[in-house]
């Protein structure tokens, strides 16, 4: 006689998605460093060997590089945008320091709709000495969009019951302290830029109100057209640049 084998029914509970809007406000300045269109074009079609005239030209165009480094939005309350994938990446990396959650789990359980969130803050032009990625670590001057004060509102979608509203808020807070966003951020260890604190949507905060009222599209358009220089070193370098342009044009 063949014995009947009983099989247990597997019950799969459907996942649900939660949603929350949160505001992040910079506690340290933010560097933007979008890849310039010229660099993208060279990746697409390849670079050409420089001729004598190219080698004699001034190496950098700080004003163009400043504007190229910014993430530009065609419409909305701001000209500048913050890549939401950078916020998600910060939260996923912060999961490494958060008990009970892994980085890969955070990447699967978090969703950030869209490409950019409106970024409030008046940009300044800042020049810094950096090291190139070649073997010799050749020094170079990099010009970037620099925001002393900044803030953005992001929408976070998450899977429940694995994550809760409180868990998402805590993870974003940890990301603001440990990781940050933008160039030379806290995550990298050497820099401490791009750190932020977290506010709930609708929570009263004078700094947020000032960013929205005084550092939106109009202020950003003016700053991109005629930027303020971020520090004395940048001011000195720009004075030298303008003098050299006039000398070579004479």
Short mmCIF file of C-alpha atoms in Angstrom, two decimals:
data_model
loop_
_atom_site.label_atom_id
_atom_site.label_comp_id
_atom_site.label_asym_id
_atom_site.label_seq_id
_atom_site.Cartn_x
_atom_site.Cartn_y
_atom_site.Cartn_z
CA UNK A 1 0.00 0.00 0.00
CA UNK A 2 1.40 3.42 -1.02
CA UNK A 3 1.43 5.85 1.87
CA UNK A 4 -0.09 9.22 1.03
CA UNK A 5 2.35 12.12 1.52
CA UNK A 6 0.77 15.25 2.87
CA UNK A 7 2.15 18.57 1.70
CA UNK A 8 1.84 21.78 3.66
CA UNK A 9 0.41 24.76 1.85
CA UNK A 10 2.83 27.68 1.54
CA UNK A 11 1.24 31.01 2.33
CA UNK A 12 2.93 34.05 0.84
CA UNK A 13 2.00 37.37 2.30
CA UNK A 14 1.94 40.23 -0.22
CA UNK A 15 4.38 43.04 0.43
CA UNK A 16 3.12 46.54 0.98
CA UNK A 17 4.76 49.85 0.20
CA UNK A 18 4.94 52.79 2.58
CA UNK A 19 5.75 56.37 1.64
CA UNK A 20 7.15 59.35 3.50
CA UNK A 21 8.44 62.80 2.57
CA UNK A 22 11.41 64.10 4.51
CA UNK A 23 13.53 67.24 4.38
CA UNK A 24 17.30 67.19 4.65
CA UNK A 25 19.24 70.30 5.64
CA UNK A 26 23.00 70.52 5.28
CA UNK A 27 25.08 70.66 8.46
CA UNK A 28 28.24 71.01 6.36
CA UNK A 29 28.61 72.60 2.88
CA UNK A 30 27.91 70.62 -0.28
CA UNK A 31 30.05 70.14 -3.39
CA UNK A 32 28.35 69.31 -6.68
CA UNK A 33 30.49 67.68 -9.36
CA UNK A 34 28.45 66.57 -12.36
CA UNK A 35 30.50 65.19 -15.24
CA UNK A 36 30.88 67.92 -17.87
CA UNK A 37 29.28 67.48 -21.29
CA UNK A 38 32.71 67.78 -22.92
CA UNK A 39 33.96 64.78 -20.94
CA UNK A 40 30.83 62.78 -21.85
CA UNK A 41 31.31 63.64 -25.53
CA UNK A 42 34.91 62.43 -25.42
CA UNK A 43 33.75 59.16 -23.86
CA UNK A 44 31.21 58.81 -26.67
CA UNK A 45 33.40 59.53 -29.69
CA UNK A 46 36.93 59.42 -28.26
CA UNK A 47 39.41 62.22 -27.70
CA UNK A 48 41.54 63.82 -30.39
CA UNK A 49 45.25 64.48 -30.16
CA UNK A 50 45.90 68.06 -29.11
CA UNK A 51 47.47 70.36 -31.62
CA UNK A 52 49.94 73.14 -30.93
CA UNK A 53 47.15 75.72 -30.49
CA UNK A 54 45.31 73.47 -28.02
CA UNK A 55 48.46 72.97 -25.93
CA UNK A 56 49.05 76.72 -25.82
CA UNK A 57 45.52 77.51 -24.65
CA UNK A 58 44.70 78.11 -21.00
CA UNK A 59 44.11 74.72 -19.43
CA UNK A 60 40.93 75.49 -17.49
CA UNK A 61 37.86 77.67 -17.93
CA UNK A 62 36.70 78.10 -14.31
CA UNK A 63 33.35 79.77 -15.05
CA UNK A 64 32.34 77.06 -17.52
CA UNK A 65 33.55 74.30 -15.22
CA UNK A 66 31.62 75.84 -12.31
CA UNK A 67 28.37 75.83 -14.27
CA UNK A 68 29.03 72.39 -15.75
CA UNK A 69 29.51 70.88 -12.29
CA UNK A 70 25.97 71.80 -11.22
CA UNK A 71 22.97 69.50 -11.65
CA UNK A 72 20.55 71.74 -13.58
CA UNK A 73 16.76 71.34 -13.57
CA UNK A 74 14.74 72.83 -16.46
CA UNK A 75 11.82 73.84 -14.25
CA UNK A 76 10.57 73.84 -10.70
CA UNK A 77 11.27 75.86 -7.56
CA UNK A 78 15.05 75.56 -7.98
CA UNK A 79 17.62 75.54 -10.78
CA UNK A 80 19.82 73.06 -8.91
CA UNK A 81 18.90 69.44 -8.33
CA UNK A 82 20.09 66.74 -5.95
CA UNK A 83 20.33 63.24 -7.39
CA UNK A 84 18.00 61.09 -5.32
CA UNK A 85 20.11 58.02 -6.07
CA UNK A 86 22.85 59.66 -3.99
CA UNK A 87 20.48 59.82 -1.01
CA UNK A 88 19.48 56.18 -1.45
CA UNK A 89 23.14 55.17 -1.74
CA UNK A 90 23.91 57.05 1.47
CA UNK A 91 21.09 55.25 3.28
CA UNK A 92 22.22 51.85 1.97
CA UNK A 93 25.81 52.49 3.07
CA UNK A 94 24.62 53.70 6.47
CA UNK A 95 22.93 50.29 6.86
CA UNK A 96 26.44 48.85 7.29
CA UNK A 97 26.60 50.68 10.63
CA UNK A 98 22.95 49.99 11.55
CA UNK A 99 22.24 46.76 13.50
CA UNK A 100 19.56 44.54 11.99
CA UNK A 101 19.85 45.76 8.40
CA UNK A 102 22.29 44.95 5.61
CA UNK A 103 23.32 47.16 2.73
CA UNK A 104 21.88 44.82 0.11
CA UNK A 105 18.56 44.64 2.00
CA UNK A 106 18.37 48.43 2.18
CA UNK A 107 18.99 48.67 -1.56
CA UNK A 108 16.08 46.31 -2.24
CA UNK A 109 13.66 47.71 0.34
CA UNK A 110 14.08 51.42 -0.47
CA UNK A 111 12.74 53.25 -3.56
CA UNK A 112 13.47 56.85 -4.50
CA UNK A 113 11.16 58.00 -7.32
CA UNK A 114 12.49 60.35 -10.00
CA UNK A 115 16.01 61.45 -10.82
CA UNK A 116 16.40 64.73 -8.92
CA UNK A 117 14.93 66.52 -5.94
CA UNK A 118 14.88 70.35 -5.97
CA UNK A 119 18.01 71.56 -4.17
CA UNK A 120 17.81 74.86 -2.31
CA UNK A 121 20.91 76.94 -1.66
CA UNK A 122 22.85 79.72 -3.38
CA UNK A 123 25.89 78.30 -5.20
CA UNK A 124 29.37 79.78 -5.03
CA UNK A 125 32.40 79.12 -7.21
CA UNK A 126 35.17 77.29 -5.39
CA UNK A 127 38.56 76.11 -6.67
CA UNK A 128 40.63 73.45 -4.91
CA UNK A 129 43.87 71.61 -5.53
CA UNK A 130 43.10 67.93 -6.16
CA UNK A 131 45.10 64.87 -7.12
CA UNK A 132 44.46 63.18 -10.45
CA UNK A 133 43.78 59.44 -10.69
CA UNK A 134 47.03 58.67 -12.57
CA UNK A 135 49.91 56.75 -11.04
CA UNK A 136 51.85 59.93 -10.27
CA UNK A 137 48.79 61.47 -8.56
CA UNK A 138 49.41 64.67 -10.54
CA UNK A 139 48.02 67.80 -8.85
CA UNK A 140 45.40 69.83 -10.68
CA UNK A 141 42.90 72.63 -10.01
CA UNK A 142 39.22 71.66 -9.87
CA UNK A 143 36.38 74.18 -10.00
CA UNK A 144 33.06 73.10 -8.52
CA UNK A 145 29.66 74.35 -7.51
CA UNK A 146 29.81 74.88 -3.75
CA UNK A 147 26.80 75.47 -1.50
CA UNK A 148 27.58 76.76 2.03
CA UNK A 149 23.93 76.26 3.00
CA UNK A 150 21.61 73.77 1.33
CA UNK A 151 18.51 71.66 1.73
CA UNK A 152 16.18 69.38 -0.22
CA UNK A 153 12.90 67.51 0.19
CA UNK A 154 12.98 63.84 -0.78
CA UNK A 155 10.29 61.19 -1.09
CA UNK A 156 11.20 57.75 0.24
CA UNK A 157 9.15 54.67 -0.60
CA UNK A 158 9.84 51.54 1.44
CA UNK A 159 8.64 47.98 1.86
CA UNK A 160 6.63 47.03 4.95
CA UNK A 161 6.68 45.29 7.35
CA UNK A 162 10.46 44.92 6.87
CA UNK A 163 10.88 48.68 7.25
CA UNK A 164 8.80 51.15 9.24
CA UNK A 165 8.49 54.93 9.08
CA UNK A 166 10.63 55.25 12.20
CA UNK A 167 13.21 52.89 10.74
CA UNK A 168 13.45 54.89 7.50
CA UNK A 169 13.81 58.18 9.40
CA UNK A 170 16.52 56.69 11.63
CA UNK A 171 18.38 55.29 8.61
CA UNK A 172 18.31 58.65 6.84
CA UNK A 173 19.51 60.38 10.03
CA UNK A 174 22.41 57.89 10.24
CA UNK A 175 23.20 58.53 6.57
CA UNK A 176 23.36 62.27 7.24
CA UNK A 177 25.82 61.77 10.08
CA UNK A 178 28.00 58.96 8.73
CA UNK A 179 27.87 59.22 4.93
CA UNK A 180 26.63 62.51 3.42
CA UNK A 181 26.20 63.36 -0.27
CA UNK A 182 28.28 65.08 -2.94
CA UNK A 183 32.04 65.36 -3.39
CA UNK A 184 34.52 65.03 -0.50
CA UNK A 185 31.73 63.73 1.73
CA UNK A 186 31.96 62.27 5.22
CA UNK A 187 31.81 58.68 3.89
CA UNK A 188 35.23 59.04 2.26
CA UNK A 189 36.90 59.67 5.62
CA UNK A 190 39.12 62.61 4.69
CA UNK A 191 36.43 65.18 3.96
CA UNK A 192 33.37 66.05 6.00
CA UNK A 193 31.22 67.80 3.39
CA UNK A 194 27.65 66.93 2.47
CA UNK A 195 26.47 65.96 5.96
CA UNK A 196 22.85 66.72 6.84
CA UNK A 197 20.09 66.56 9.42
CA UNK A 198 16.52 65.36 8.86
CA UNK A 199 13.16 67.07 9.26
CA UNK A 200 9.67 65.68 8.89
CA UNK A 201 7.49 67.24 6.19
CA UNK A 202 5.70 70.27 7.64
CA UNK A 203 7.94 70.54 10.69
CA UNK A 204 8.73 74.14 11.58
CA UNK A 205 12.35 75.10 11.02
CA UNK A 206 13.68 78.65 10.45
CA UNK A 207 16.66 77.44 8.40
CA UNK A 208 14.42 75.51 5.99
CA UNK A 209 12.07 78.47 5.66
CA UNK A 210 15.02 80.74 4.81
CA UNK A 211 16.31 78.31 2.17
CA UNK A 212 12.94 78.09 0.45
CA UNK A 213 12.27 81.82 0.61
CA UNK A 214 15.70 83.22 -0.28
CA UNK A 215 17.75 80.49 -1.97
CA UNK A 216 15.51 79.11 -4.71
CA UNK A 217 15.46 79.52 -8.51
CA UNK A 218 15.87 83.31 -8.71
CA UNK A 219 18.88 83.42 -6.37
CA UNK A 220 20.46 80.41 -8.10
CA UNK A 221 20.07 81.83 -11.59
CA UNK A 222 21.76 85.06 -10.49
CA UNK A 223 24.59 83.16 -8.79
CA UNK A 224 25.23 80.93 -11.81
CA UNK A 225 25.37 83.98 -14.09
CA UNK A 226 27.66 86.01 -11.81
CA UNK A 227 29.05 83.78 -9.06
CA UNK A 228 30.51 84.81 -5.74
CA UNK A 229 33.88 83.25 -4.97
CA UNK A 230 33.81 80.92 -1.98
CA UNK A 231 37.13 81.78 -0.30
CA UNK A 232 40.29 83.85 -0.56
CA UNK A 233 42.26 81.19 -2.45
CA UNK A 234 39.55 81.04 -5.11
CA UNK A 235 39.45 84.82 -5.31
CA UNK A 236 43.23 84.96 -5.85
CA UNK A 237 43.17 82.21 -8.48
CA UNK A 238 40.34 83.88 -10.39
CA UNK A 239 42.19 87.21 -10.36
CA UNK A 240 45.23 85.46 -11.82
CA UNK A 241 43.05 83.71 -14.42
CA UNK A 242 41.43 86.94 -15.63
CA UNK A 243 44.82 88.68 -15.78
CA UNK A 244 46.28 85.83 -17.81
CA UNK A 245 43.35 85.85 -20.23
CA UNK A 246 43.88 89.58 -20.83
CA UNK A 247 47.64 89.14 -21.22
CA UNK A 248 47.29 86.42 -23.86
CA UNK A 249 44.63 88.38 -25.72
CA UNK A 250 46.88 91.44 -25.98
#
